[in-house]
Tab-separated table of C-alpha atoms in Angstrom:
chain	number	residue	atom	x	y	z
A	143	UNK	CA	-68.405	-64.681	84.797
A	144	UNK	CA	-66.492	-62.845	81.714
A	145	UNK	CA	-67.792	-59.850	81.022
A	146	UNK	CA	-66.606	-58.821	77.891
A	147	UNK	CA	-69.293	-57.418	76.124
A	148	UNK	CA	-71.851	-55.924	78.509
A	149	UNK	CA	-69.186	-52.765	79.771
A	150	UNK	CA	-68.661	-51.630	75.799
A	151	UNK	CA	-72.809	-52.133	75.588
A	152	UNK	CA	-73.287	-49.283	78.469
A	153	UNK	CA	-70.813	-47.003	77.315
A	154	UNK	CA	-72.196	-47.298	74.167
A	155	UNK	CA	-75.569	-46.556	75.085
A	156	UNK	CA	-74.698	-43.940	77.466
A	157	UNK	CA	-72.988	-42.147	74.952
A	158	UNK	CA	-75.947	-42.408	73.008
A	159	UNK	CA	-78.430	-40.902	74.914
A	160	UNK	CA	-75.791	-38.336	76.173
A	161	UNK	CA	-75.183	-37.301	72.656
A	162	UNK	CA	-78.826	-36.768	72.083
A	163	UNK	CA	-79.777	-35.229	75.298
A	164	UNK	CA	-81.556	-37.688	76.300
A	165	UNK	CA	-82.520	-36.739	80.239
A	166	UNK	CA	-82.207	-40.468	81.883
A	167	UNK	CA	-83.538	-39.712	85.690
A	168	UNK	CA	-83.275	-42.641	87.967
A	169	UNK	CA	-85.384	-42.121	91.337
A	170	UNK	CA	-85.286	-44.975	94.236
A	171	UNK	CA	-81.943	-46.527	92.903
A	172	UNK	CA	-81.130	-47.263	96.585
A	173	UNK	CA	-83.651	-50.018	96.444
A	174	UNK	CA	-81.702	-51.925	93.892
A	175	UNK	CA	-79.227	-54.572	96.187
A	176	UNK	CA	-75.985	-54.068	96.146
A	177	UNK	CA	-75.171	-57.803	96.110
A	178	UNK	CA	-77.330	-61.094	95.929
A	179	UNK	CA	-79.934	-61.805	93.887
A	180	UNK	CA	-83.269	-60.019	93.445
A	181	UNK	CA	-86.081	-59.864	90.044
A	182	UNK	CA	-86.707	-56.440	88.977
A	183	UNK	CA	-90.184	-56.628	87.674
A	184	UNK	CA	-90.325	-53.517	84.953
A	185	UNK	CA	-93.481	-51.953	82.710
A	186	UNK	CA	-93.147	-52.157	78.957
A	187	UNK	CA	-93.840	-49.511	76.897
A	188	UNK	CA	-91.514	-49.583	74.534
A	189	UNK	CA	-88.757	-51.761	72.580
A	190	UNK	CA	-86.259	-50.237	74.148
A	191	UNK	CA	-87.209	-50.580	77.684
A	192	UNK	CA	-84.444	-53.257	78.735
A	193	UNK	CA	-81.303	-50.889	77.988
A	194	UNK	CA	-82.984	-48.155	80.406
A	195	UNK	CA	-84.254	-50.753	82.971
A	196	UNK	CA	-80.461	-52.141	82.842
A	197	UNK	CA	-79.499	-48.675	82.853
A	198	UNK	CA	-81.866	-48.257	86.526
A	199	UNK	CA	-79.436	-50.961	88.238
A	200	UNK	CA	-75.737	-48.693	87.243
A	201	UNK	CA	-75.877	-46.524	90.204
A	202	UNK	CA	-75.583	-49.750	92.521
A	203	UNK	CA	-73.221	-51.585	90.172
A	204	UNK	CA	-75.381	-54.042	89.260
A	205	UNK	CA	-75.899	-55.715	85.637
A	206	UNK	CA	-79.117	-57.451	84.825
A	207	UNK	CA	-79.787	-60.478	82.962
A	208	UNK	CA	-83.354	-60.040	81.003
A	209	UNK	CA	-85.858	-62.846	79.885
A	210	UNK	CA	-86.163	-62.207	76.654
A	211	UNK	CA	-87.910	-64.084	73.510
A	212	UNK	CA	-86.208	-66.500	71.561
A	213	UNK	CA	-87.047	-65.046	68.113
A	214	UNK	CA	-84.341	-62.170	69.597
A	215	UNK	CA	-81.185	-64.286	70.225
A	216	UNK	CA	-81.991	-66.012	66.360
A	217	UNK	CA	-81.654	-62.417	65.243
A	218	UNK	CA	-78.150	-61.981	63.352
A	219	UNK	CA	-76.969	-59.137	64.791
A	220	UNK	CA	-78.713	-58.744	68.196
A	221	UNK	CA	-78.351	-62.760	68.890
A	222	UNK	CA	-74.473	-62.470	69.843
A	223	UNK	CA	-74.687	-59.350	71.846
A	224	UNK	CA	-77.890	-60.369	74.114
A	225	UNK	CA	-75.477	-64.290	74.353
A	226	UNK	CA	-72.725	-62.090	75.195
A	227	UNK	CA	-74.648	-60.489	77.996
A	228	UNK	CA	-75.668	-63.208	79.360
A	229	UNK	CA	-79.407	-63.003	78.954
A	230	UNK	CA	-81.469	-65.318	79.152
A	231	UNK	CA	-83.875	-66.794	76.331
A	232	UNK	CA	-87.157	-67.688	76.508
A	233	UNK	CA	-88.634	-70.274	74.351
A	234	UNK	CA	-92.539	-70.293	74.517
A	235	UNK	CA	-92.495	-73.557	73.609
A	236	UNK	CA	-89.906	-75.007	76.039
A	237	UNK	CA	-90.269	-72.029	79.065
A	238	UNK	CA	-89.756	-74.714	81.695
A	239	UNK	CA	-85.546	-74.634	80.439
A	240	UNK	CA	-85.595	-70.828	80.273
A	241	UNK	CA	-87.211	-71.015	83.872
A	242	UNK	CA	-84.619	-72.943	85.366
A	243	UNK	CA	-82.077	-70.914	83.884
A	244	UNK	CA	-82.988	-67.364	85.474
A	245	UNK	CA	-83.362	-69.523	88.717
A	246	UNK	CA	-80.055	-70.148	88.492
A	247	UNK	CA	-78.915	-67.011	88.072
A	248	UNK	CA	-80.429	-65.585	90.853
A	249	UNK	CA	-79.414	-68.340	93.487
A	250	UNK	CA	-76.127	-67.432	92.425
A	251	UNK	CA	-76.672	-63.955	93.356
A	252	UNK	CA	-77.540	-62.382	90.154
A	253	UNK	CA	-80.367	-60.039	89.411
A	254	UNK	CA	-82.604	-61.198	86.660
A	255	UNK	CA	-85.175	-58.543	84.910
A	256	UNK	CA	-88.650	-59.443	83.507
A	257	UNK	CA	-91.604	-57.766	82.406
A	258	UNK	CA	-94.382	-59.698	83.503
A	259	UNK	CA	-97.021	-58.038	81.318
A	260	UNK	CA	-95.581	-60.391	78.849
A	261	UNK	CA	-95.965	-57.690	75.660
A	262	UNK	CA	-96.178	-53.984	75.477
A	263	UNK	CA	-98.688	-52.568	76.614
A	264	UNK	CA	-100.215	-50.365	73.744
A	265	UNK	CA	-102.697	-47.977	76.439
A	266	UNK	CA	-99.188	-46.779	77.996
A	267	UNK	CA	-100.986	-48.452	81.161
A	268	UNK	CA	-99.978	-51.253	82.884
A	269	UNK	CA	-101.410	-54.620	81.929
A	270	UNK	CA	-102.494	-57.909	83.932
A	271	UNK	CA	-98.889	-59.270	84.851
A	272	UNK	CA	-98.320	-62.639	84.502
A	273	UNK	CA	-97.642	-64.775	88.330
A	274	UNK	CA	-94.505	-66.330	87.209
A	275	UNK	CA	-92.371	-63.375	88.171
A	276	UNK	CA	-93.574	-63.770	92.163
A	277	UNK	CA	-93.431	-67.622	91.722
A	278	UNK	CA	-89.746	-67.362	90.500
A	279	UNK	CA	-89.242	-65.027	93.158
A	280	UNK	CA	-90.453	-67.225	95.464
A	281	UNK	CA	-88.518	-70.214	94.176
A	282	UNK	CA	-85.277	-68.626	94.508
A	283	UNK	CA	-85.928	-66.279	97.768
A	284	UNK	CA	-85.070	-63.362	96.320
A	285	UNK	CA	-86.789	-59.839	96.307
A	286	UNK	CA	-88.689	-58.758	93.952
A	287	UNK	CA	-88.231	-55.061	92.757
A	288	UNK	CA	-90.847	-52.815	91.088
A	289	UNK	CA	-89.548	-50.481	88.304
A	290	UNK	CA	-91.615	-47.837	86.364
A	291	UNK	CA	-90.358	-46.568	82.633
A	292	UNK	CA	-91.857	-43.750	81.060
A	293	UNK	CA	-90.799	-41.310	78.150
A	294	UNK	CA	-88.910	-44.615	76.327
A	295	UNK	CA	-92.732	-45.093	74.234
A	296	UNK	CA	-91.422	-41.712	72.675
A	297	UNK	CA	-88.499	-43.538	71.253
A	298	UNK	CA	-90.192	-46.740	69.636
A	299	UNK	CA	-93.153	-48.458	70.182
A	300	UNK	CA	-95.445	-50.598	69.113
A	301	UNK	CA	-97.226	-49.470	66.305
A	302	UNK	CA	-95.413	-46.303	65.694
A	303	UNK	CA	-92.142	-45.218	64.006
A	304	UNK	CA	-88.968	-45.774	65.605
A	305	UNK	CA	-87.026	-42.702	66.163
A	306	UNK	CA	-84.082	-43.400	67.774
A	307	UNK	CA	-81.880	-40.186	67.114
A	308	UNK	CA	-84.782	-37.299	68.662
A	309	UNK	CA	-83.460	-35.381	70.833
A	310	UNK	CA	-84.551	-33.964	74.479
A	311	UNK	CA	-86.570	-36.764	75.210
A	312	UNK	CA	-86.900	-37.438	79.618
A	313	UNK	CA	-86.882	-40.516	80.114
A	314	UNK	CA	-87.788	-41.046	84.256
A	315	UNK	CA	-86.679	-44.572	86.018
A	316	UNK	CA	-88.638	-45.137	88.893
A	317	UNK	CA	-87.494	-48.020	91.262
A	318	UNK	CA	-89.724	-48.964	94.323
A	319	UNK	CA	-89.173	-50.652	97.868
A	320	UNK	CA	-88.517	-54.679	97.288
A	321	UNK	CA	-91.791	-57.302	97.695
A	322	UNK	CA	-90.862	-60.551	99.421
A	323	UNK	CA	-92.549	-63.463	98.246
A	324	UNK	CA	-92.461	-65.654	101.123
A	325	UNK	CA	-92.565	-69.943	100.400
A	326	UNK	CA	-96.536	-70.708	100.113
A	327	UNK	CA	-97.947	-67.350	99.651
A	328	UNK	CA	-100.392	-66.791	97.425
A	329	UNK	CA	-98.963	-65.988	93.685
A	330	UNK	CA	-102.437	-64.886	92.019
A	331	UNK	CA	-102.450	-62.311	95.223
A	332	UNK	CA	-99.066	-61.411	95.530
A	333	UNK	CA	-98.858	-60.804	91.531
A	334	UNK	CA	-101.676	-58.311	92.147
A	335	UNK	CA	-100.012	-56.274	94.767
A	336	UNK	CA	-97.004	-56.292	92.291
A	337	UNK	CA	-99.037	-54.989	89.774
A	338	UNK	CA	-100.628	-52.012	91.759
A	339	UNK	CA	-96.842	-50.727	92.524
A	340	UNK	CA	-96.069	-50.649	89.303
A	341	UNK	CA	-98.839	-49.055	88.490
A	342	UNK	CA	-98.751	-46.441	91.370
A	343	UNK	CA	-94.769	-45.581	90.272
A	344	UNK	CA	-96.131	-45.688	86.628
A	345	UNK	CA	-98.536	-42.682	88.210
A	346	UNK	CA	-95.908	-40.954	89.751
A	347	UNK	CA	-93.812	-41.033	87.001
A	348	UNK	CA	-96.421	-39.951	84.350
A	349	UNK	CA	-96.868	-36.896	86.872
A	350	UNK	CA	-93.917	-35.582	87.419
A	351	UNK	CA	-92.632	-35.622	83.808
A	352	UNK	CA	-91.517	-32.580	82.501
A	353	UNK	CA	-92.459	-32.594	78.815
A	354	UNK	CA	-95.811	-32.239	77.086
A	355	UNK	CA	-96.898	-33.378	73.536
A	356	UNK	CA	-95.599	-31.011	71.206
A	357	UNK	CA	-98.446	-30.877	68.685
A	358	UNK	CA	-101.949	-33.205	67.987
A	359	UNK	CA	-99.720	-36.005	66.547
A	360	UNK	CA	-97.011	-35.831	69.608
A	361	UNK	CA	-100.440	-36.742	71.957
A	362	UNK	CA	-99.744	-40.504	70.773
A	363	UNK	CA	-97.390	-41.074	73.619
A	364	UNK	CA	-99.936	-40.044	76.513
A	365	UNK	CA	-102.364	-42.379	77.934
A	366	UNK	CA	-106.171	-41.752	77.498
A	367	UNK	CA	-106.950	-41.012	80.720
A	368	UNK	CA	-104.317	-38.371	80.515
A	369	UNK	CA	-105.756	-36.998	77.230
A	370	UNK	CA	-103.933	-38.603	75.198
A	371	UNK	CA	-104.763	-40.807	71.845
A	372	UNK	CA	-103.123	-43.948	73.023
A	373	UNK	CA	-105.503	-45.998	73.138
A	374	UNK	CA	-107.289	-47.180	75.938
A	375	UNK	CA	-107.079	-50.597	78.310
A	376	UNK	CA	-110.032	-52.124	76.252
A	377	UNK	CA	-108.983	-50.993	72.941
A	378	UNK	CA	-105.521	-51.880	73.356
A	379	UNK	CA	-106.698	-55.690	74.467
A	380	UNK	CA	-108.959	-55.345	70.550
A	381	UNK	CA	-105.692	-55.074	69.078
């Protein structure tokens, strides 16, 4: 497969966050398989959380190929690059064809990202994930791989400004060991075991980060239960 725009898109974004001082750490990168295919199951936080997942699979070489919405490849400027990339969309209305596609990809040794809370999730916590991420996995014997994000909600978010040029801003990738999803398993079960490692490397990663909110306002980006003014698990769900 031609790739002929997803090299410039790295650089680019490297540069970027380079440029900025943007601290990217990536922790557990050895998990990531060097070849064959695998899911890399990811939080979402923020709108930018595909570049720095895709950014968690560069020390092994790897590209990823995200599900993303439909309503993003229609867009006129972001439609040809995420085509170029070889993404893959999802249409709500027709997710069987979308479904088949990532399969695909991954029986042909590709690694395929999703976030399987479906949206962000507003409490900066992780969500109930959605089973077809273990089922695909399943499908397509692959392994599944558990990523954490934090620091990107800093960046743009739901319901706050984007602010794409700040500077200094961590940002921590966390990677975890794979999760096989062996033929008949349980998916409701398994899904929930995927959920609590994400959520444990979502702990670890809120931990060991090394900034702190600023000022009153800068507490938007911490979770509740971390004293923050995100809001929480229930209150997000109101919204």
């Amino acid at each position: 497969m031609a790739e002929f725009v997803y090299p410039p898109v790295i650089l680019a974004a490297k540069t970027m966050f380079r440029v900025l001082d943007n601290r990217i750490r990536v922790e557990g990168a050895e998990h990531i398989p060097a070849t064959g295919g695998a899911v890399i199951a990811c939080n979402h936080v923020s709108y930018l959380d595909f570049i720095f997942c895709g950014l968690g699979a560069r020390p092994a070489k790897r590209l990823v190929r995200f599900m993303a919405k439909k309503e993003i490849f229609d867009n006129r400027i972001a439609g040809p690059l995420m085509r170029g990339m070889h993404h893959i969309s999802v249409d709500r209305k027709a997710g069987l064809a979308s479904y088949r596609e990532a399969l695909e990809k991954l029986k042909a040794g590709e690694i395929v990202g999703v976030f399987p809370e479906a949206t962000i999730s507003r409490s900066f916590t992780v969500k109930d994930i959605k089973s077809g991420t273990v089922r695909m996995a399943s499908a397509a014997q692959v392994p599944i791989i558990p990523m954490a994000l934090w620091g990107t909600q800093r960046l743009w978010t739901k319901g706050h400004p984007k602010t794409l040029t700040k500077r200094h801003v961590p940002i921590s990738i966390l990677i975890g060991e794979p999760m096989h999803a062996a033929p008949g398993e349980d998916a409701e079960v398994l899904s929930k075991e995927l959920r609590r490692r994400m959520s444990a490397l979502v702990d670890k990663a809120q931990a060991e980060y090394p900034d702190k909110p600023a000022s009153e306002a800068d507490r938007f980006w911490l979770p509740a239960h971390l004293g923050g003014t995100a809001p929480t698990p229930e209150e997000a769900k109101d919204l």
